[in-house]
Coordinates of C-alpha atoms in Angstrom, one line a residue:
M1 CA -101.7 -72.6 -48.3
E2 CA -105.1 -72.0 -49.8
G3 CA -104.4 -74.2 -52.8
R4 CA -103.1 -77.1 -50.7
P5 CA -105.4 -80.2 -50.8
R6 CA -107.2 -81.1 -47.5
I7 CA -106.4 -84.5 -46.1
S8 CA -109.5 -86.4 -45.2
Q9 CA -109.4 -88.2 -41.8
P10 CA -111.3 -91.4 -40.8
P11 CA -114.3 -90.9 -38.4
S12 CA -112.5 -92.5 -35.5
H13 CA -109.5 -90.1 -35.8
R14 CA -111.9 -87.1 -36.0
S15 CA -113.7 -88.0 -32.8
R16 CA -110.4 -88.4 -31.0
S17 CA -109.2 -85.0 -32.1
R18 CA -112.4 -83.2 -31.1
S19 CA -112.3 -84.8 -27.6
A20 CA -108.6 -84.5 -27.0
A21 CA -109.1 -83.2 -23.4
A22 CA -111.2 -86.2 -22.3
P23 CA -109.4 -88.9 -20.4
H24 CA -108.5 -92.1 -22.1
R25 CA -110.9 -94.9 -21.4
P26 CA -109.5 -98.4 -21.9
P27 CA -112.3 -100.6 -23.0
H28 CA -111.5 -103.4 -20.5
L29 CA -112.3 -101.2 -17.5
G30 CA -116.0 -101.1 -18.1
L31 CA -118.0 -99.2 -15.3
A32 CA -114.8 -98.4 -13.4
A33 CA -113.8 -95.9 -16.2
R34 CA -116.9 -93.8 -15.8
P35 CA -116.1 -90.1 -15.0
L36 CA -116.3 -89.0 -11.4
A37 CA -119.0 -86.9 -10.0
V38 CA -118.9 -83.1 -10.5
G39 CA -116.6 -81.4 -8.1
T40 CA -114.2 -84.4 -7.7
L41 CA -110.7 -84.8 -9.1
A42 CA -109.2 -88.2 -9.9
A43 CA -105.4 -88.5 -9.5
P44 CA -103.8 -90.2 -12.5
R45 CA -102.5 -93.7 -12.0
S46 CA -98.8 -94.1 -12.4
R47 CA -97.9 -96.7 -15.2
A48 CA -94.9 -97.7 -13.2
T49 CA -97.0 -98.8 -10.2
S50 CA -98.6 -102.2 -10.6
R51 CA -102.0 -103.1 -9.1
T52 CA -100.5 -105.6 -6.6
S53 CA -98.0 -103.1 -5.2
S54 CA -100.4 -100.3 -4.4
P55 CA -101.6 -100.1 -0.8
P56 CA -105.1 -101.3 -0.2
R57 CA -107.8 -98.7 0.5
S58 CA -109.8 -98.8 3.7
V59 CA -113.4 -99.7 2.7
G60 CA -116.3 -99.6 5.1
R61 CA -116.2 -98.8 8.8
P62 CA -112.8 -98.4 10.5
R63 CA -111.1 -101.2 12.3
R64 CA -111.9 -101.6 16.0
P65 CA -109.2 -100.2 18.3
Y66 CA -109.0 -103.5 20.2
N67 CA -108.8 -107.1 19.0
F68 CA -111.8 -108.5 21.0
V69 CA -112.2 -112.2 21.2
T70 CA -115.9 -113.1 21.7
T71 CA -115.2 -116.7 22.7
P72 CA -111.7 -117.0 24.2
P73 CA -110.7 -120.7 24.0
R74 CA -109.1 -120.9 27.5
L75 CA -111.8 -118.8 29.3
V76 CA -115.1 -120.2 27.9
Y77 CA -117.7 -120.5 30.6
D78 CA -118.1 -124.1 31.8
P79 CA -120.4 -124.7 34.8
S80 CA -118.4 -127.8 35.7
T81 CA -115.1 -125.9 36.0
S82 CA -116.2 -122.3 36.6
P83 CA -119.3 -122.2 38.7
P84 CA -121.3 -119.0 38.7
A85 CA -121.2 -118.9 42.5
A86 CA -117.6 -117.7 42.5
T87 CA -115.9 -116.3 45.6
L88 CA -114.3 -112.9 46.1
N89 CA -111.1 -114.6 47.2
A90 CA -110.7 -116.2 43.8
L91 CA -110.4 -112.9 42.0
T92 CA -107.0 -111.9 40.5
S93 CA -105.8 -108.4 41.4
P94 CA -105.3 -106.5 38.1
P95 CA -102.3 -104.2 37.9
R96 CA -102.9 -100.4 38.1
T97 CA -101.2 -97.6 36.3
A98 CA -100.7 -96.1 39.8
P99 CA -99.6 -98.0 43.0
P100 CA -102.4 -99.6 44.8
H101 CA -104.0 -97.5 47.6
R102 CA -105.3 -98.5 51.0
I103 CA -108.3 -96.8 52.4
D104 CA -107.8 -95.6 55.9
P105 CA -111.0 -96.5 57.8
Q106 CA -110.4 -93.5 60.1
R107 CA -110.4 -91.0 57.2
P108 CA -113.5 -89.9 55.3
I109 CA -113.8 -91.2 51.8
I110 CA -116.2 -88.4 50.8
E111 CA -116.0 -84.8 52.1
V112 CA -118.7 -82.3 50.9
Q113 CA -119.0 -78.7 51.9
G114 CA -121.8 -76.4 50.7
L115 CA -122.5 -78.3 47.5
T116 CA -125.3 -76.8 45.5
K117 CA -126.5 -77.7 42.0
L118 CA -129.0 -75.7 39.9
F119 CA -130.6 -76.7 36.6
G120 CA -131.9 -73.4 35.5
A121 CA -134.4 -72.3 38.1
Q122 CA -134.7 -75.9 39.5
R123 CA -132.6 -76.6 42.6
A124 CA -131.4 -80.2 42.7
L125 CA -129.0 -79.9 45.6
A126 CA -129.0 -77.2 48.3
D127 CA -126.0 -76.6 50.6
V128 CA -125.1 -80.3 51.1
N129 CA -122.5 -81.0 53.8
L130 CA -121.2 -84.5 54.4
S131 CA -118.2 -86.4 55.9
V132 CA -118.6 -90.1 55.0
P133 CA -116.2 -92.7 56.4
A134 CA -115.3 -95.9 54.6
G135 CA -117.7 -98.8 54.5
N136 CA -121.2 -99.6 53.1
I137 CA -123.3 -96.4 52.9
G138 CA -126.9 -96.2 51.8
L139 CA -128.4 -93.2 50.0
L140 CA -132.1 -92.9 50.7
G141 CA -134.7 -90.5 49.4
P142 CA -137.9 -90.3 47.4
N143 CA -137.9 -89.8 43.6
G144 CA -136.5 -86.4 42.7
A145 CA -134.8 -85.9 46.0
G146 CA -131.3 -85.4 44.4
K147 CA -129.7 -88.8 45.0
S148 CA -128.5 -89.4 41.4
T149 CA -127.5 -85.7 41.1
L150 CA -125.3 -86.0 44.2
I151 CA -123.6 -89.1 42.8
K152 CA -123.0 -87.5 39.4
C153 CA -121.5 -84.4 41.1
L154 CA -119.2 -86.6 43.2
L155 CA -118.1 -88.4 40.0
N156 CA -117.6 -85.1 38.2
L157 CA -120.2 -86.0 35.6
E158 CA -122.1 -82.9 36.6
T159 CA -120.4 -79.6 37.6
P160 CA -121.7 -78.2 40.9
T161 CA -123.0 -74.6 40.9
S162 CA -121.1 -73.9 44.1
G163 CA -119.4 -75.7 46.9
T164 CA -116.5 -78.2 47.1
A165 CA -116.3 -82.0 47.3
K166 CA -113.5 -84.6 47.7
V167 CA -113.6 -88.3 46.8
L168 CA -110.7 -90.4 48.3
G169 CA -109.0 -87.1 49.2
V170 CA -109.0 -85.7 45.7
D171 CA -111.0 -82.6 44.7
I172 CA -113.6 -83.5 42.1
R173 CA -112.6 -80.5 40.0
A174 CA -108.9 -81.5 39.9
S175 CA -109.4 -85.3 39.4
N176 CA -107.0 -87.1 37.0
R177 CA -106.8 -90.5 35.4
A178 CA -105.1 -92.1 38.4
S179 CA -107.8 -90.9 40.8
R180 CA -110.6 -91.9 38.4
E181 CA -109.2 -95.5 38.1
R182 CA -109.9 -95.9 41.9
V183 CA -113.7 -95.3 41.4
G184 CA -116.3 -97.6 39.9
Y185 CA -119.8 -96.6 38.8
S186 CA -123.0 -98.5 38.0
P187 CA -125.5 -96.0 36.6
E188 CA -129.3 -96.4 36.9
Q189 CA -129.8 -96.0 33.2
D190 CA -128.6 -98.6 30.6
C191 CA -125.1 -97.7 29.5
Q192 CA -124.1 -100.7 27.3
I193 CA -122.9 -100.4 23.7
P194 CA -125.4 -102.1 21.4
G195 CA -124.0 -104.9 19.3
M196 CA -121.2 -105.8 21.7
A197 CA -121.2 -109.1 23.6
G198 CA -121.4 -108.8 27.4
C199 CA -117.8 -110.0 27.9
E200 CA -116.6 -107.6 25.1
Y201 CA -118.2 -104.7 26.9
V202 CA -116.8 -105.4 30.3
T203 CA -113.3 -106.0 28.8
Y204 CA -113.6 -102.7 27.0
C205 CA -114.5 -100.9 30.3
G206 CA -111.4 -102.6 31.9
Q207 CA -109.2 -101.3 29.1
L208 CA -110.6 -97.8 29.5
S209 CA -109.5 -98.0 33.2
G210 CA -105.9 -98.7 32.1
M211 CA -105.8 -102.5 32.2
P212 CA -104.0 -104.4 29.4
F213 CA -106.2 -106.4 27.1
R214 CA -105.3 -109.9 28.3
V215 CA -105.5 -109.0 32.0
A216 CA -108.9 -107.2 31.4
R217 CA -110.2 -110.2 29.5
Q218 CA -109.3 -112.7 32.3
R219 CA -110.6 -110.4 35.0
T220 CA -113.8 -110.0 33.0
H221 CA -114.6 -113.7 33.0
E222 CA -113.9 -113.9 36.8
I223 CA -116.2 -110.9 37.5
L224 CA -118.9 -112.3 35.3
D225 CA -118.8 -115.6 37.2
L226 CA -119.0 -113.6 40.4
V227 CA -122.2 -111.7 39.4
G228 CA -123.8 -114.9 38.0
M229 CA -123.5 -114.5 34.3
G230 CA -123.2 -117.8 32.4
Q231 CA -123.2 -118.4 28.6
E232 CA -125.2 -115.1 28.3
R233 CA -122.0 -113.3 28.4
Y234 CA -121.4 -114.1 24.7
R235 CA -124.8 -112.6 23.6
P236 CA -125.2 -109.0 22.4
V237 CA -126.0 -106.8 25.4
D238 CA -129.0 -105.2 23.5
T239 CA -130.7 -108.7 23.8
Y240 CA -130.3 -108.8 27.6
S241 CA -133.2 -108.7 30.1
T242 CA -133.3 -105.9 32.7
G243 CA -131.8 -108.2 35.3
M244 CA -129.0 -109.3 33.1
K245 CA -128.2 -105.6 32.3
Q246 CA -128.0 -104.9 36.0
R247 CA -125.4 -107.7 36.4
I248 CA -123.3 -106.4 33.5
K249 CA -123.4 -102.9 35.0
L250 CA -122.2 -104.2 38.3
A251 CA -119.4 -106.2 36.6
Q252 CA -118.1 -103.2 34.7
A253 CA -118.1 -101.2 37.9
L254 CA -115.9 -103.9 39.6
V255 CA -113.7 -105.1 36.8
H256 CA -110.8 -102.7 37.4
D257 CA -110.6 -103.3 41.2
P258 CA -111.7 -99.9 42.5
D259 CA -111.4 -98.6 46.0
I260 CA -115.0 -97.2 46.0
V261 CA -118.0 -98.0 43.9
F262 CA -121.2 -95.9 43.4
L263 CA -124.2 -98.1 42.7
D264 CA -127.4 -96.3 41.5
E265 CA -130.4 -98.6 42.1
P266 CA -128.4 -101.8 41.5
T267 CA -131.3 -104.3 42.2
N268 CA -133.9 -102.8 39.8
G269 CA -135.4 -105.6 37.6
L270 CA -133.8 -108.5 39.4
D271 CA -135.9 -111.6 40.3
P272 CA -135.9 -112.6 44.0
S273 CA -133.0 -115.1 43.7
G274 CA -130.9 -112.8 41.6
R275 CA -131.6 -109.9 44.0
E276 CA -130.5 -112.0 47.0
H277 CA -127.3 -113.0 45.2
I278 CA -126.4 -109.4 44.2
L279 CA -127.1 -108.1 47.7
T280 CA -124.9 -110.7 49.3
L281 CA -122.1 -109.8 46.9
I282 CA -122.5 -106.1 47.5
G283 CA -122.5 -106.6 51.3
S284 CA -119.3 -108.6 51.1
L285 CA -117.3 -106.1 49.1
W286 CA -116.2 -104.1 52.1
R287 CA -115.7 -107.0 54.5
E288 CA -113.6 -109.2 52.1
L289 CA -112.0 -106.7 49.6
G290 CA -112.1 -103.4 51.4
V291 CA -114.1 -101.8 48.7
S292 CA -116.4 -99.0 50.0
V293 CA -119.9 -98.9 48.5
I294 CA -122.2 -95.9 48.0
M295 CA -125.6 -97.5 47.2
S296 CA -128.6 -95.5 46.2
S297 CA -131.9 -97.2 46.4
H298 CA -135.6 -96.6 47.3
L299 CA -135.9 -100.1 48.8
L300 CA -135.4 -99.7 52.5
H301 CA -134.9 -103.5 53.0
D302 CA -132.0 -103.5 50.6
I303 CA -130.3 -100.6 52.4
E304 CA -130.8 -102.2 55.8
R305 CA -129.5 -105.5 54.5
V306 CA -126.3 -104.2 52.9
C307 CA -125.4 -100.9 54.6
D308 CA -124.2 -99.9 58.1
R309 CA -124.7 -96.2 57.5
V310 CA -127.5 -94.3 55.8
I311 CA -127.9 -90.8 54.3
I312 CA -131.5 -89.6 53.9
I313 CA -132.0 -86.8 51.3
G314 CA -135.1 -84.8 50.6
H315 CA -135.6 -81.7 48.4
G316 CA -131.8 -81.7 47.8
R317 CA -130.9 -81.5 51.5
V318 CA -129.4 -84.0 53.9
L319 CA -132.1 -84.8 56.4
E320 CA -130.3 -87.6 58.3
H321 CA -126.8 -89.1 58.3
D322 CA -125.7 -91.6 60.9
T323 CA -125.3 -95.3 61.4
I324 CA -128.5 -97.4 61.2
A325 CA -128.1 -98.6 64.8
A326 CA -127.8 -95.0 66.0
L327 CA -130.8 -93.9 64.0
K328 CA -132.9 -96.7 65.3
S329 CA -131.9 -96.0 68.9
R330 CA -133.2 -92.4 68.5
H331 CA -136.5 -93.6 67.4
R332 CA -139.1 -94.9 69.8
R333 CA -138.6 -98.6 70.2
I334 CA -141.1 -101.1 68.8
V335 CA -141.1 -104.7 69.8
E336 CA -142.9 -107.6 68.2
V337 CA -143.6 -110.8 70.1
A338 CA -144.5 -114.1 68.3
P339 CA -145.7 -116.5 71.0
A340 CA -145.3 -120.2 70.4
S341 CA -148.6 -120.8 72.3
E342 CA -151.0 -119.2 74.8
R343 CA -151.3 -115.9 72.9
D344 CA -154.1 -114.7 75.1
R345 CA -151.9 -115.0 78.2
F346 CA -149.3 -112.8 76.6
I347 CA -151.9 -110.1 75.8
T348 CA -153.2 -110.2 79.3
A349 CA -149.8 -110.0 81.0
L350 CA -148.5 -107.2 78.7
T351 CA -151.7 -105.2 79.1
A352 CA -151.5 -105.5 82.9
A353 CA -147.9 -104.3 82.8
G354 CA -149.2 -101.0 81.2
H355 CA -148.4 -101.6 77.5
Q356 CA -150.7 -101.1 74.6
V357 CA -150.7 -104.3 72.6
T358 CA -151.8 -104.6 69.0
A359 CA -152.5 -108.1 67.6
L360 CA -151.2 -108.4 64.0
S361 CA -152.6 -110.7 61.3
N362 CA -149.4 -112.7 61.2
G363 CA -149.9 -113.9 64.7
R364 CA -147.5 -111.4 66.3
L365 CA -148.1 -108.9 69.1
R366 CA -146.8 -105.4 68.7
L367 CA -146.1 -103.0 71.5
Q368 CA -144.1 -99.8 72.1
S369 CA -141.4 -99.4 74.7
D370 CA -139.3 -96.5 75.9
S371 CA -136.4 -98.8 76.8
D372 CA -133.5 -99.6 74.5
S373 CA -133.3 -103.2 76.0
I374 CA -135.7 -106.1 76.0
E375 CA -134.6 -107.4 79.4
W376 CA -137.8 -106.1 81.0
L377 CA -139.8 -108.3 78.6
L378 CA -137.7 -111.4 79.4
D379 CA -138.1 -110.7 83.2
L380 CA -141.9 -110.4 82.7
M381 CA -142.1 -113.7 80.8
R382 CA -140.2 -115.4 83.6
Q383 CA -142.3 -113.9 86.3
Q384 CA -145.6 -114.8 84.6
G385 CA -144.4 -118.3 83.5
L386 CA -145.1 -117.5 79.9
P387 CA -144.1 -120.0 77.2
P388 CA -141.1 -119.2 74.8
A389 CA -141.7 -116.6 72.1
E390 CA -139.7 -115.0 69.3
I391 CA -138.9 -111.4 70.0
V392 CA -138.1 -108.9 67.2
A393 CA -136.9 -105.4 68.2
N394 CA -137.6 -102.5 65.9
P395 CA -138.7 -104.4 62.8
D396 CA -139.8 -101.3 60.9
A397 CA -137.7 -98.6 62.6
L398 CA -135.8 -97.5 59.5
H399 CA -139.0 -97.3 57.5
E400 CA -140.7 -95.2 60.2
L401 CA -137.7 -93.0 60.6
F402 CA -137.6 -92.4 56.8
I403 CA -141.3 -91.5 56.7
A404 CA -140.9 -89.2 59.7
A405 CA -137.9 -87.4 58.1
I406 CA -139.6 -87.0 54.7
S407 CA -142.9 -85.8 56.4
A408 CA -141.0 -83.2 58.4
D409 CA -139.2 -82.0 55.3
H410 CA -142.5 -81.7 53.4
G411 CA -143.8 -79.6 56.3
R412 CA -140.8 -77.2 55.9
N413 CA -140.9 -77.2 52.1
P414 CA -144.5 -77.7 51.0

């Protein structure tokens, strides 16, 4: 063995023998044949499997769960064929996963007993008790009074510290998908998904509520017509103005045909014409579709325009809860008279009748009365031969009642 001559090897063969453990690198692969990073292990490719037969790898972000169509060919917004001033009667009724429900006007849609919510040492709600019938209900209160917290507790978005509550007869702690599909919600804060077009977002919300894609897409365009959204529905929602975002939030709250909708400050950021349009739409939901509305707002005019009942909240407590007509009748009556002419004669006649008259800058005369009727004023005008006048009873009664309730609560809780 020692005297056997040693066979010399070419350089290329020696290099292969020294690195026998290294993987083979075909020269035509280039950068693709570089070794993987430390800690990774590459599975060897089978020679029997060709490149064309191997399944493609998923590269980049995952595919969307739904095949959204940004511009559906048969449902493109056209002002000549699909005017924005759509009517509620033109809406299609989307199918539900559960049978449709009818709200009994005689039964309460919301029942709350001893509801309390604490955030650490901060008390947001304190022993709230309510029984709310179906209809349009306004939720009034100053900033930080607990309006949004009450809505979130009723929607099971916040867990109450104590107490019980039912929405449409279902306990909020035992709500299921079927009961949640009967409820719509338009939050105060922006809730849209950036990068999605408005019609995509509303369609997606309809699908989350159990609607098939095609039905949700058709219903989306009908609802967007109803809330006054034109070609803007195809723009990304993160480019919308504040008013347009309010319209989109209202659309997503109505797209699945709920029995009750919670609207948290729905007119914030709207211009006067848009605000008028949205208030008219909200006010007609109960009359034409039987959809109850719980509307939170700090604008008394909006509440009085849309709602027939009001709940006033202060420091997490319910201060008043009744119909607006009943609350006004409990307040001392204020009458404003706008004479067409002979304003001085009106002042003289009303003062002689024992009323304190205040002349307003808009030409009206304001006086207080203990009577719930204005017949006494009409009789006085006939007896004195006064000219015709416009009479407005209790023009600011809700405002004064709200101020009185909040002031009394501040006195009890300084």
